[in-house]
Each structure stands twice: as structure tokens, then as C-alpha cells.
PDB file of C-alpha atoms in Angstrom:
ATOM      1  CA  UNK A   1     -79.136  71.937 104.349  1.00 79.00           C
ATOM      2  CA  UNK A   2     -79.566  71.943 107.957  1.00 91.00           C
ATOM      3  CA  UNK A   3     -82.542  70.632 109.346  1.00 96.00           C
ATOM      4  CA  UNK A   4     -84.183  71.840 112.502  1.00 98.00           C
ATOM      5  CA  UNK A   5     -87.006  70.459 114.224  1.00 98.00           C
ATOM      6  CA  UNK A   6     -89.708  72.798 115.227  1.00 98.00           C
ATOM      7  CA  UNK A   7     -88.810  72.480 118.538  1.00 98.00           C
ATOM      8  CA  UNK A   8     -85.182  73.579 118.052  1.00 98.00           C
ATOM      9  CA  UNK A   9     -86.646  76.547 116.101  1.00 98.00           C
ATOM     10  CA  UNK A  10     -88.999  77.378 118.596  1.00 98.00           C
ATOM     11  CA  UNK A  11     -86.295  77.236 121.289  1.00 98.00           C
ATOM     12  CA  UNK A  12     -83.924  79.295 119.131  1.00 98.00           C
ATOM     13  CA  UNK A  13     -86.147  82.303 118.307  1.00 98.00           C
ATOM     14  CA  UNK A  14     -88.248  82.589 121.609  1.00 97.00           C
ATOM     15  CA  UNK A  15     -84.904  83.043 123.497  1.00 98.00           C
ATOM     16  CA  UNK A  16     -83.855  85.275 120.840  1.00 98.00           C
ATOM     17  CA  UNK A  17     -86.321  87.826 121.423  1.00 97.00           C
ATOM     18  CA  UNK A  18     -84.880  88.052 124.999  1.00 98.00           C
ATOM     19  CA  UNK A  19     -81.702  88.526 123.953  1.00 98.00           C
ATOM     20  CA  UNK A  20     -80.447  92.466 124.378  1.00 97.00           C
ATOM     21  CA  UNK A  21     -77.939  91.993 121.231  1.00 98.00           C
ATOM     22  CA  UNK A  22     -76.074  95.364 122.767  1.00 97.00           C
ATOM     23  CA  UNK A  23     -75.133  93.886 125.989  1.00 97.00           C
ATOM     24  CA  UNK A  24     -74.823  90.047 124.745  1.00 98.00           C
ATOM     25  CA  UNK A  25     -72.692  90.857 121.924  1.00 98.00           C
ATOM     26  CA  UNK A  26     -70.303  93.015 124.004  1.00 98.00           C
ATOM     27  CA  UNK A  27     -69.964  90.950 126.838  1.00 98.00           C
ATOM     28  CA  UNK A  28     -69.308  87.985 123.944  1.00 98.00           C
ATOM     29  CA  UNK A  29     -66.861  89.525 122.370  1.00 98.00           C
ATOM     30  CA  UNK A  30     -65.100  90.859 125.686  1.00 98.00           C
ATOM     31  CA  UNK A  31     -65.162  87.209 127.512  1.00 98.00           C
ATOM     32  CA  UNK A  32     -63.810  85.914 123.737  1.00 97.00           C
ATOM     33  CA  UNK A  33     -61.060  88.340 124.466  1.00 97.00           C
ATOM     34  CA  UNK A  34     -60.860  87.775 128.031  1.00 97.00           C
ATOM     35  CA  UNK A  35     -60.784  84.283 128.091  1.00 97.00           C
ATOM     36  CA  UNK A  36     -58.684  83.282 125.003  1.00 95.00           C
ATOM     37  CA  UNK A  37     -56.509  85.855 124.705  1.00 93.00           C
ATOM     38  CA  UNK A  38     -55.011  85.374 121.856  1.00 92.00           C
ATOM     39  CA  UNK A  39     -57.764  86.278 119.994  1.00 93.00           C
ATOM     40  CA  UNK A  40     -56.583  89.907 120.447  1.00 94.00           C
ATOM     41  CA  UNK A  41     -54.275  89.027 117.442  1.00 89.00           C
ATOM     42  CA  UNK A  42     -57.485  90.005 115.251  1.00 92.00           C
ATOM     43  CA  UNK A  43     -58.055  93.248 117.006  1.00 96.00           C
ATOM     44  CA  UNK A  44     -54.909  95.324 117.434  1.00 93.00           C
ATOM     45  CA  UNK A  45     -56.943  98.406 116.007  1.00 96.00           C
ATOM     46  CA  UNK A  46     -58.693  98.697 119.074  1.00 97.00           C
ATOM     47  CA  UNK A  47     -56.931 100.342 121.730  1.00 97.00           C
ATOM     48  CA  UNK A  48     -56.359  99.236 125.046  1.00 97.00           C
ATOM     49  CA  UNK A  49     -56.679  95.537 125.941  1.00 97.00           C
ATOM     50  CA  UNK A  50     -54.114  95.283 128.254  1.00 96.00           C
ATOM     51  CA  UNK A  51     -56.097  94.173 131.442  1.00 97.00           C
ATOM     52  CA  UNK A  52     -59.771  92.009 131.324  1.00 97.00           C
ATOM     53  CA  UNK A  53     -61.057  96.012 133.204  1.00 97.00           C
ATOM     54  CA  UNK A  54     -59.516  97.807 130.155  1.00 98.00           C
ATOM     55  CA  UNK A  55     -61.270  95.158 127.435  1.00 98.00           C
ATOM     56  CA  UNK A  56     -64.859  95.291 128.910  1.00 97.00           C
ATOM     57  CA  UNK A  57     -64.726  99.025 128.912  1.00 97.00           C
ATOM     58  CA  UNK A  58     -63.302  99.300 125.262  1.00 98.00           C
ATOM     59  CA  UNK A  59     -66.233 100.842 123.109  1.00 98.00           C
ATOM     60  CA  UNK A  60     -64.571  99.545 119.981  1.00 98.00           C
ATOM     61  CA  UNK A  61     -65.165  96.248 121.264  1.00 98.00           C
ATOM     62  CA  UNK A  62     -68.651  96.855 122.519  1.00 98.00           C
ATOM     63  CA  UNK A  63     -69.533  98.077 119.135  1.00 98.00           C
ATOM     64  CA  UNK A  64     -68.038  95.537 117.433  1.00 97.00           C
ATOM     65  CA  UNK A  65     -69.601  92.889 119.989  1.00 98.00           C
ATOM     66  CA  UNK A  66     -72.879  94.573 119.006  1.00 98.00           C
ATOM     67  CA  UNK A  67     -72.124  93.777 115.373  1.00 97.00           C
ATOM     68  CA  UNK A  68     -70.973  90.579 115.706  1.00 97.00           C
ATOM     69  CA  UNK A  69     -74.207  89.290 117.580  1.00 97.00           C
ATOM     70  CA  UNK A  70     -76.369  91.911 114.857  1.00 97.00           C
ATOM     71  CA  UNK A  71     -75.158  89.577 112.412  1.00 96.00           C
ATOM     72  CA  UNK A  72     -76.070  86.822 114.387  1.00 95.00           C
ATOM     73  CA  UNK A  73     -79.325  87.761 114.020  1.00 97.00           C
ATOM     74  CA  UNK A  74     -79.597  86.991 110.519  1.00 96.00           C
ATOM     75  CA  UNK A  75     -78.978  83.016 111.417  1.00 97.00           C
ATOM     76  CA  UNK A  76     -81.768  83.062 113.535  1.00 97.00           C
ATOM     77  CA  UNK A  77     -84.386  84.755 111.054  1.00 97.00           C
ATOM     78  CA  UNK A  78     -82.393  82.265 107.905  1.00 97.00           C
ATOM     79  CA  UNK A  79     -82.237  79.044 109.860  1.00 97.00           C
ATOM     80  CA  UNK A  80     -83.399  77.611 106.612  1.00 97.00           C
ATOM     81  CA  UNK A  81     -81.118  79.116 104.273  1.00 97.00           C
ATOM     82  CA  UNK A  82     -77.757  79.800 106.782  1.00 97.00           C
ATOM     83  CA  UNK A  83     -75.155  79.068 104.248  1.00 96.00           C
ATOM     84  CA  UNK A  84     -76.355  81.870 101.644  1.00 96.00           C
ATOM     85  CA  UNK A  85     -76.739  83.921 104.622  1.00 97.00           C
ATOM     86  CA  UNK A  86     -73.341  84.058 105.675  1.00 97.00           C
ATOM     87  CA  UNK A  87     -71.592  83.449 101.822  1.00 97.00           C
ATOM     88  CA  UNK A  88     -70.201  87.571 101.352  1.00 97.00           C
ATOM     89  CA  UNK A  89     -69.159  87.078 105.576  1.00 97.00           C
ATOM     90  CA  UNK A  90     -67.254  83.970 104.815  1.00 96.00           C
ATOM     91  CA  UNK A  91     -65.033  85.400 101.840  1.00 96.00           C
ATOM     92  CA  UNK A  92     -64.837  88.283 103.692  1.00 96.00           C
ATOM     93  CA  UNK A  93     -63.482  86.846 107.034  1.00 95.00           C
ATOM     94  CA  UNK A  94     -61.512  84.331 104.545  1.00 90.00           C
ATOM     95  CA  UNK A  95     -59.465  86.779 101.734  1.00 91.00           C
ATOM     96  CA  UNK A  96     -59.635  90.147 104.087  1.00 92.00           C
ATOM     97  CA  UNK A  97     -59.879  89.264 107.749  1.00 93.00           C
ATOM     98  CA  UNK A  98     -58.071  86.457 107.599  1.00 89.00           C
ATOM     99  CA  UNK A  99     -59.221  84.696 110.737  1.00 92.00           C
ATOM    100  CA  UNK A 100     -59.071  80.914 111.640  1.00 89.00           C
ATOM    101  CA  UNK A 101     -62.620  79.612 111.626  1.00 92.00           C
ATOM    102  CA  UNK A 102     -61.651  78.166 114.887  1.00 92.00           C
ATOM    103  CA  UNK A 103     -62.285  81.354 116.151  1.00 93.00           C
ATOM    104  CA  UNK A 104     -65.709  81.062 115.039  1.00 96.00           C
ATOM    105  CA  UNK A 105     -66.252  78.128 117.517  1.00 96.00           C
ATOM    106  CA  UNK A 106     -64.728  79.619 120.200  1.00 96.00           C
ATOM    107  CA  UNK A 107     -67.112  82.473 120.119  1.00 98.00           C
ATOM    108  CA  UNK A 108     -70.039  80.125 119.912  1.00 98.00           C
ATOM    109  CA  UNK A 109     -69.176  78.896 123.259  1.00 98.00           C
ATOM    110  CA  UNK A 110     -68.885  81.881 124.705  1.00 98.00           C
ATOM    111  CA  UNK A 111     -72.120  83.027 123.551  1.00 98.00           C
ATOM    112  CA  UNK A 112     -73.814  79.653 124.830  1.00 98.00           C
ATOM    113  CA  UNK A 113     -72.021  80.901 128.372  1.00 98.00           C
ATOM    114  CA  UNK A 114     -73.405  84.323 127.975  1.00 98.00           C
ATOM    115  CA  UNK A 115     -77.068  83.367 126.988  1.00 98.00           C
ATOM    116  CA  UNK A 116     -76.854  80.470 130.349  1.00 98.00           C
ATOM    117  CA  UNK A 117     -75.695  83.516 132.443  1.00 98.00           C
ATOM    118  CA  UNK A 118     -78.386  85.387 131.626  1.00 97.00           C
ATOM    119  CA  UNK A 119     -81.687  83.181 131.548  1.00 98.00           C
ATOM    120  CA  UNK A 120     -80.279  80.478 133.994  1.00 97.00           C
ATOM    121  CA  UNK A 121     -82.938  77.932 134.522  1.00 95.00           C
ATOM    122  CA  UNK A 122     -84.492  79.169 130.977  1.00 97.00           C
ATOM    123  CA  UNK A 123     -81.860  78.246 128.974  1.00 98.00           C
ATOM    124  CA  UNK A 124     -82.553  74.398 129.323  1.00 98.00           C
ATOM    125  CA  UNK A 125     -80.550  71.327 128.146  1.00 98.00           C
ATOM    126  CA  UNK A 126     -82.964  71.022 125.255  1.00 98.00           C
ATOM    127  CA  UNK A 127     -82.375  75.071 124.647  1.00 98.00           C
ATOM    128  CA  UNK A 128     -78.625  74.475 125.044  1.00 98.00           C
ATOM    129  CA  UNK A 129     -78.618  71.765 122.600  1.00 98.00           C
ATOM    130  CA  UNK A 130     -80.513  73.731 119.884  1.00 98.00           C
ATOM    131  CA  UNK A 131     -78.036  77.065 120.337  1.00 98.00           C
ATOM    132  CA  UNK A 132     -75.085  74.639 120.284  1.00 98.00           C
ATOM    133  CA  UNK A 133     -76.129  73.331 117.325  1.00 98.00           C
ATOM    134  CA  UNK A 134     -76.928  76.939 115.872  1.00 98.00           C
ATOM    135  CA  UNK A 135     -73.459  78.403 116.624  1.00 98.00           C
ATOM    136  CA  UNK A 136     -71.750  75.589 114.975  1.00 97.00           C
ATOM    137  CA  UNK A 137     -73.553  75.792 111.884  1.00 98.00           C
ATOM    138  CA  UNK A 138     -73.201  79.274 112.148  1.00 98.00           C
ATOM    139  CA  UNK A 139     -69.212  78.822 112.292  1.00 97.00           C
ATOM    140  CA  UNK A 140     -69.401  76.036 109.578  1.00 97.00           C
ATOM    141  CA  UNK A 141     -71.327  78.863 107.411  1.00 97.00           C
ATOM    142  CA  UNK A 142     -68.387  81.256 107.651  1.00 97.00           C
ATOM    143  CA  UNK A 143     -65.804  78.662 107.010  1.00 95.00           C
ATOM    144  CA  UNK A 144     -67.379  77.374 104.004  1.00 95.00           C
ATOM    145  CA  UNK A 145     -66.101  79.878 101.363  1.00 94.00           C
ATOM    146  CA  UNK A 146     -62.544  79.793 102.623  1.00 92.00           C
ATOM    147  CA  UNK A 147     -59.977  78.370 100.072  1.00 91.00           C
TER     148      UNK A 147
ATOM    149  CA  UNK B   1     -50.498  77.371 132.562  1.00 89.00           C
ATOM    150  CA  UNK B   2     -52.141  77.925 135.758  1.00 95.00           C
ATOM    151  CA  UNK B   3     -50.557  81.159 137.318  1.00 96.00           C
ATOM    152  CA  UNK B   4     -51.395  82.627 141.077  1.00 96.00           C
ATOM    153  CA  UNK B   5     -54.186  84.787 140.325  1.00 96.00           C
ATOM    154  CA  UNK B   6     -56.135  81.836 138.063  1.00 96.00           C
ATOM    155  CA  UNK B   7     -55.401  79.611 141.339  1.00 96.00           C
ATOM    156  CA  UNK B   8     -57.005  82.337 143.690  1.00 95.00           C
ATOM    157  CA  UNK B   9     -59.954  82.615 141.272  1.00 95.00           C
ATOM    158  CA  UNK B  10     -60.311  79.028 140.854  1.00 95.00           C
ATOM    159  CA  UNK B  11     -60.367  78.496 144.918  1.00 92.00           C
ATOM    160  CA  UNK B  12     -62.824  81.375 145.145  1.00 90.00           C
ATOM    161  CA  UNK B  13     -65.784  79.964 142.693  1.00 91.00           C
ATOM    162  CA  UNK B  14     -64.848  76.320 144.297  1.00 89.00           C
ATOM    163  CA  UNK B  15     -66.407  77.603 147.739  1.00 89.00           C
ATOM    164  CA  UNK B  16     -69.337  78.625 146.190  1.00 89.00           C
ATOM    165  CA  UNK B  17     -69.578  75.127 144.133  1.00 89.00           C
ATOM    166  CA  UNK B  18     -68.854  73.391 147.689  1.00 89.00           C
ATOM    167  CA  UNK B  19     -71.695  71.663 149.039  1.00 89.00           C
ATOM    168  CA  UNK B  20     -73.745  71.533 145.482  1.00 91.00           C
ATOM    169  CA  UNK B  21     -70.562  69.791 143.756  1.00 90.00           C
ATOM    170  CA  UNK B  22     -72.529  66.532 143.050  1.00 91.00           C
ATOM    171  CA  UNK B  23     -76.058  68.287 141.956  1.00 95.00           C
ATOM    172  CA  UNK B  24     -73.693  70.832 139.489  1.00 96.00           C
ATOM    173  CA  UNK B  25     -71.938  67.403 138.637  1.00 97.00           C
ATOM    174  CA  UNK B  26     -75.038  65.354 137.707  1.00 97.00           C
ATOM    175  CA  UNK B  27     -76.466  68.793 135.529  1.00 98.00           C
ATOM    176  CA  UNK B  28     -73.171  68.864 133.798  1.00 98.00           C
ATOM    177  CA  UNK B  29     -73.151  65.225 132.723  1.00 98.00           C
ATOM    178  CA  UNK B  30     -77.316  65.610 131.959  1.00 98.00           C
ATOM    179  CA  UNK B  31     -76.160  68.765 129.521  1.00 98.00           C
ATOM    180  CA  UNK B  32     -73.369  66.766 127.636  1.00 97.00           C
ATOM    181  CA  UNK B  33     -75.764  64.273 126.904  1.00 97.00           C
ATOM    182  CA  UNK B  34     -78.180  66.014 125.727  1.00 97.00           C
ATOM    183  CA  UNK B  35     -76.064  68.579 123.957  1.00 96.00           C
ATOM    184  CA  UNK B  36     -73.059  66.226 122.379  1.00 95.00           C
ATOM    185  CA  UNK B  37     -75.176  63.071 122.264  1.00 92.00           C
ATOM    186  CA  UNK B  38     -72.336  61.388 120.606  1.00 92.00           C
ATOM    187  CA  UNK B  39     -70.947  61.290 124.290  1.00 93.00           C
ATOM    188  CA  UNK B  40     -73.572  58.975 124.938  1.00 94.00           C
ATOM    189  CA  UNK B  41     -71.779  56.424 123.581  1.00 89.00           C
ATOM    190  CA  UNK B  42     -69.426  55.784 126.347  1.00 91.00           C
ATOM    191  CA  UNK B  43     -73.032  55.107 128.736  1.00 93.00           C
ATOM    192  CA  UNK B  44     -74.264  52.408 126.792  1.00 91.00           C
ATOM    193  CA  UNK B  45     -75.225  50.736 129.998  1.00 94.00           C
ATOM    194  CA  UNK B  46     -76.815  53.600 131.710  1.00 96.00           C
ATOM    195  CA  UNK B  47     -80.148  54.622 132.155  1.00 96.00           C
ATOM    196  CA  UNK B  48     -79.199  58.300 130.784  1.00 96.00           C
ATOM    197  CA  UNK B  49     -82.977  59.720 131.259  1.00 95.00           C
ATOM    198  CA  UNK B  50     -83.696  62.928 133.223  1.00 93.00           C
ATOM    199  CA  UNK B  51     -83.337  61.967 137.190  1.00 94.00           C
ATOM    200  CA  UNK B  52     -81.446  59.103 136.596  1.00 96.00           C
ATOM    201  CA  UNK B  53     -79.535  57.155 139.755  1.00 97.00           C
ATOM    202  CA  UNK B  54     -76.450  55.972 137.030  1.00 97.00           C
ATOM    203  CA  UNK B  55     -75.882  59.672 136.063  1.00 97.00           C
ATOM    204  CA  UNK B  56     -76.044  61.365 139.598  1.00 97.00           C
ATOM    205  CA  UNK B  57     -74.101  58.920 141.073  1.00 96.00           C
ATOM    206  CA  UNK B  58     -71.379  59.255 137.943  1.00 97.00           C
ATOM    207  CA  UNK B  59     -71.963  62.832 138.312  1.00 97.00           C
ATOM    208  CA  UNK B  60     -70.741  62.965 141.967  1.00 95.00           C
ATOM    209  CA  UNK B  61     -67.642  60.859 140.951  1.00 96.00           C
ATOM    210  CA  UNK B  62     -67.172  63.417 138.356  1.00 96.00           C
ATOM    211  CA  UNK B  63     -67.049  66.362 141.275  1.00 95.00           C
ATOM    212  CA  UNK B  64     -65.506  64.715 143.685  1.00 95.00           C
ATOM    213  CA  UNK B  65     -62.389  64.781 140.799  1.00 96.00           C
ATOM    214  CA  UNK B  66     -62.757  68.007 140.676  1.00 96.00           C
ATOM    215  CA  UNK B  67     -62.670  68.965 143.909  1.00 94.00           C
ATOM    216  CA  UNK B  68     -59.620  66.638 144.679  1.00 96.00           C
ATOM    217  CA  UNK B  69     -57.409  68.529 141.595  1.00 96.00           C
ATOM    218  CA  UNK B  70     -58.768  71.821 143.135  1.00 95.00           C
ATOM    219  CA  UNK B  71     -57.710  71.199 146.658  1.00 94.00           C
ATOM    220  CA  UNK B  72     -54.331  69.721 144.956  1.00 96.00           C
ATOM    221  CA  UNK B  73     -54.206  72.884 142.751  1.00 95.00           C
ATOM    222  CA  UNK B  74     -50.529  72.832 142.455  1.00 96.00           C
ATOM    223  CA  UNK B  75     -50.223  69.020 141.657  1.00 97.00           C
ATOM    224  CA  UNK B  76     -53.449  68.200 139.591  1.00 97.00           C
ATOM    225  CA  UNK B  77     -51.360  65.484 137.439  1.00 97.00           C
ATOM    226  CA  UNK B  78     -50.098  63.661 140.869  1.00 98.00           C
ATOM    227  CA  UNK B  79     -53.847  63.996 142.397  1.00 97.00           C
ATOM    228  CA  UNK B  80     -55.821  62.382 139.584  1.00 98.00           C
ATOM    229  CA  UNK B  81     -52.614  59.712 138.602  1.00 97.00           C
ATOM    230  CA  UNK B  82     -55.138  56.697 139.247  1.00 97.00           C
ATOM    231  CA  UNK B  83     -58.005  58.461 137.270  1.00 97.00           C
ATOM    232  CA  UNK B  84     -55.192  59.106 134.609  1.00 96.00           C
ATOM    233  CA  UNK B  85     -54.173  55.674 134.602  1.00 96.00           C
ATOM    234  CA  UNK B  86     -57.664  54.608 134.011  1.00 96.00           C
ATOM    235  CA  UNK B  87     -58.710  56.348 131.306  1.00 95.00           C
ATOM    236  CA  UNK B  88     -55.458  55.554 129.387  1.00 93.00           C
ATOM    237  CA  UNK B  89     -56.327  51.803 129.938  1.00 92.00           C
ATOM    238  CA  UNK B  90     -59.613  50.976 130.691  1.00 92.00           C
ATOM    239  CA  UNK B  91     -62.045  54.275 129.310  1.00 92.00           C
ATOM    240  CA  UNK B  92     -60.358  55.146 127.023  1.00 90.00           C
ATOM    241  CA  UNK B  93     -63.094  58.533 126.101  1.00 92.00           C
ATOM    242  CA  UNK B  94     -61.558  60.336 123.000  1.00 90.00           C
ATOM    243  CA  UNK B  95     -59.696  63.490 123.890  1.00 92.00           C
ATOM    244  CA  UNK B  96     -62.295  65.719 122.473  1.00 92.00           C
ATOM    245  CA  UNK B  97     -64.981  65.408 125.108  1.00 94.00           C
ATOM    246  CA  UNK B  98     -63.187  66.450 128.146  1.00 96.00           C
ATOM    247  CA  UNK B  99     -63.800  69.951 126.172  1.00 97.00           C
ATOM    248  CA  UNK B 100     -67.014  69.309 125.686  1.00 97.00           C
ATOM    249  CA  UNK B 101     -67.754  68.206 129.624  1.00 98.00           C
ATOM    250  CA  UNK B 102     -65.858  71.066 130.471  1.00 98.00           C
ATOM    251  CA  UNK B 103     -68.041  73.795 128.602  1.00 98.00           C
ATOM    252  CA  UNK B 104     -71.240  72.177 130.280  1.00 98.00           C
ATOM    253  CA  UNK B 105     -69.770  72.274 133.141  1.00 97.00           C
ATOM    254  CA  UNK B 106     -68.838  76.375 132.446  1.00 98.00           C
ATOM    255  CA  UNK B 107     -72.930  76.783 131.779  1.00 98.00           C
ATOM    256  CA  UNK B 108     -73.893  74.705 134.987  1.00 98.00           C
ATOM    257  CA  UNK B 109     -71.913  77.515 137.139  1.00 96.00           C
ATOM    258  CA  UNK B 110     -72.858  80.366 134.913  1.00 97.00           C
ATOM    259  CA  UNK B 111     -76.773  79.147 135.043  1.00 97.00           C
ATOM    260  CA  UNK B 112     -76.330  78.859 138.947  1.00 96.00           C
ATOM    261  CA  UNK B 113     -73.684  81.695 139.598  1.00 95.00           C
ATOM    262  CA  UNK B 114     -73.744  84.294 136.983  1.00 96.00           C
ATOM    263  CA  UNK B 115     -72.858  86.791 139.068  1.00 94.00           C
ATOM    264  CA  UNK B 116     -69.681  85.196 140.184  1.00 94.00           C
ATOM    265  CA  UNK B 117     -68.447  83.843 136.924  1.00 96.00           C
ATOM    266  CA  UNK B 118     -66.851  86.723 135.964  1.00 96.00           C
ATOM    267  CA  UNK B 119     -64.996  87.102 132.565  1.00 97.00           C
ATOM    268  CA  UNK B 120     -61.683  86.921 134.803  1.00 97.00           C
ATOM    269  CA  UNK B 121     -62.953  83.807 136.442  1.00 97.00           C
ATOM    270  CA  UNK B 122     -64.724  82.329 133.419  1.00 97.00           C
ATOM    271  CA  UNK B 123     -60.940  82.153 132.265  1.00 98.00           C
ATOM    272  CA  UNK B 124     -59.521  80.716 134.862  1.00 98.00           C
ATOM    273  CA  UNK B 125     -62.093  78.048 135.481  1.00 97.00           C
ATOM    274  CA  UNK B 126     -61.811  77.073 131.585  1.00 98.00           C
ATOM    275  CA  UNK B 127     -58.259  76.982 132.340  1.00 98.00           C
ATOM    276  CA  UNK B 128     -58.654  75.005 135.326  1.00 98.00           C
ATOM    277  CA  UNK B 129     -61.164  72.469 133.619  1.00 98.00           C
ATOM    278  CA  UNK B 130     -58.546  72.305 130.573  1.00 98.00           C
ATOM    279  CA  UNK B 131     -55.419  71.288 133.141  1.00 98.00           C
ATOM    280  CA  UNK B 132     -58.061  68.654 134.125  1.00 98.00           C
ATOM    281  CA  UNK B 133     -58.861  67.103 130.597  1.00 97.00           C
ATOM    282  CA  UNK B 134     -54.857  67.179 130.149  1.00 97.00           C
ATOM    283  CA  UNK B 135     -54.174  65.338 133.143  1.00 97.00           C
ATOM    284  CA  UNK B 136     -56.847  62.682 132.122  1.00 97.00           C
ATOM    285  CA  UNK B 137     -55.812  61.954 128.729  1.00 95.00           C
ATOM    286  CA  UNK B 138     -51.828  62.524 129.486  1.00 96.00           C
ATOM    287  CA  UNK B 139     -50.730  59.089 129.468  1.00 94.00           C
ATOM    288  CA  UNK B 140     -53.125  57.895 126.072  1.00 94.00           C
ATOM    289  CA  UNK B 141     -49.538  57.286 124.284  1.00 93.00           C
TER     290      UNK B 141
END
């Protein structure tokens, strides 16, 4: 089990309440897109990606941004009990999605750009370190029922 | 690869960086440690506490690489040879953490410049900082 301070828990949910999980999760999920492109492989259901203008405006991916960071959501109110959290995600992403858990890291670190963008100063070194460390165990949840 | 429009990009958010290039340097560094503290194993003899002298000055160093490779844009392995040389001898830092210094170095400019980190120039700065890391470790073996 992971263990968090109460400090790191306190850093993780107060910026969480910030967070608008519409815009966050699409502009996540675009700059994933954007900025390693070859994670379109996962996404060829979605229309038009052809230009960084046409991804950012896609609604599929907004929605699915949205999703993405929903489910997010559930780390931060389980940081206690991530792994079970993320279990039915994990064979899901593993036997049907089939997507390299690598992926899962490189969206963490988009979403730790993301959350700096928005609250600057706010987001800390001590806040960074706690949200690193939550979107790696977060990726390490999702990987762990692959086989 | 770096292609013209990542080169344009990269020149673009360097003017804004200009003239803070050793305070964005220092907060990188201060970030890394205190994000990855396994890369505080490669200060063992610096004072790596908030404000430190060690870390600003190594944080300038850090920037003024930077700034060399992106005035040398299309020659970044002939502009940092000596700084590849020495880390293939004498540093020696693993591979790994050039990422690592490179994403802190992604939320420095996105804390201080959101508006003009861009998903376009998010990419090619991440490019940009990756061309650097290669350069660094190139010669390792």
C-alpha cells in the first residue's frame, strides 16, 4: 500500500477542488496528443487529428479528456485503497484497450504541466512532488492487472 | 527530430526565458530535488536547501547550456561537445534524469508562462529539452 503523509494528502485534495476536471482533462488529453503524437495510435475513432487546431477542437477528445481526469477523481477520494480502485480499469485497458502503460506515465506528466499552468505559484515543489507521486501510482495501478 | 517550425517555436519561448534563464534554472533544479529526490544523489556535497548559493549558481550553469544549444539550434551536439564529454567521463548522471530535469524544467515555464506554452510549443520545447539530454549522454558508450 501506498503511504501518504498528511501533508501530501492535504496538498493533493485542496488543489483538487480547484481543478475544473472539464477543461483539465481536455486540455490533458489534447497536449497528450499534441505533444506525443503517437499516442493517436489509441484513438483513430475520433475524427480529425490531423493538425494540434483540429485536436483541441475535437469534442470526442474533450469528452474523453473529461473522462479520463473523472476517473482520476476516484484516486484522489481512494488514496488509501488506489490499487482496488483502478483493478476493472487495469484489465480493461490491459485485454480490451490494449495500451502500453507507458502511456499512463506520459499522461501523468502532462497533467502535472496542466495543473502548473493553471495555479502557477500554487502548485509548489512540495505540491508537485505529491501529484508526481499520485500520477505514478496512479499509472502503476492500471498496469498492475496486465498479464 | 527537430524540424523548422519546432526551431521557430523553440526561439520564440527562449526570448521570453531570456533575462530570467538563471532564476527558471535554479527553480528547475529546486523542483527535481524535491520531486525525484533520488537526483539528489549526484549533490552530495551541496547545500540543496531552499535559497541555496550551490544550487543557483549550478542552476545558472544549467541555463546558460541551454541557451548556448538554443542559439546553436542547428548544431546542439557540436555546441555542448565539452559538456558531452564530461558527463561521459567525469558525471556520469544516469540517462533517466535528463527526463526528469527536463519535465521540471516544462513546469518552471508553464508556472511562469502559461499563456505562452502552448500545446504546439509545449512539444517543441519537450523536443528541444530531449535533443539536449541526447546530446549529454551521447558518448556514455
Amino acid at each position: 500500500m501506498v503511504h501518504w503523509t498528511a501533508e501530501e494528502k492535504q496538498l493533493i485534495t485542496s488543489l483538487w477542488g480547484k481543478v475544473n476536471v472539464e477543461e483539465c482533462g481536455a486540455e490533458a488529453l489534447a497536449r497528450l496528443l499534441i505533444v506525443y503524437p503517437w499516442t493517436q495510435r489509441f484513438f483513430s475513432s475520433f475524427g480529425n487529428l490531423s493538425s494540434p487546431t483540429a485536436i483541441i477542437g475535437n469534442p470526442k477528445v474533450r469528452a474523453h479528456g473529461r473522462k479520463v481526469l473523472t476517473s482520476f477523481g476516484e484516486a484522489v477520494k481512494n488514496l488509501d485503497n488506489i490499487k482496488a480502485t483502478y483493478a476493472k480499469l487495469s484489465e480493461l485497458h490491459c485485454e480490451k484497450l490494449h495500451v502500453d502503460p507507458e502511456n499512463f506515465r506520459l499522461l501523468g506528466d502532462i497533467l502535472i504541466i496542466v495543473l502548473a499552468s493553471h495555479f502557477a505559484r500554487d502548485f509548489t515543489p512540495a505540491c508537485q512532488f505529491a501529484w508526481q507521486k499520485l500520477v505514478g501510482v496512479v499509472a502503476h495501478a492500471l498496469a498492475r492487472k496486465y498479464h | 527530430m527537430l524540424t523548422a517550425d519546432d526551431k521557430k517555436l523553440i526561439l520564440q519561448i527562449w526570448e521570453k526565458v531570456l533575462g530570467h534563464q538563471e532564476d527558471f534554472g535554479a527553480e528547475a533544479l529546486e523542483r527535481m530535488f524535491a520531486t525525484y529526490p533520488q537526483t539528489k544523489t549526484y549533490f552530495p556535497h551541496f547545500d540543496l536547501q531552499h535559497g541555496s548559493a550551490q544550487v543557483k549558481g549550478h542552476g545558472k550553469k544549467v541555463a546558460a547550456a541551454l541557451v548556448e544549444a538554443a542559439n546553436h539550434i542547428d548544431d546542439i551536439a557540436g555546441a555542448l561537445s565539452k559538456l558531452s564529454d564530461l558527463h561521459a567521463q567525469k558525471l556520469r548522471v544516469d540517462p533517466v534524469n535528463f527526463k526528469l530535469l527536463g519535465q521540471c524544467f516544462l513546469v518552471v515555464v508553464a508556472i511562469h508562462h502559461p499563456s505562452v506554452l502552448t500545446p504546439e510549443v509545449h512539444a517543441s520545447l519537450d523536443k528541444f529539452l530531449c535533443a539536449v539530454g541526447n546530446v549529454l549522454t551521447a558518448k556514455y558508450r
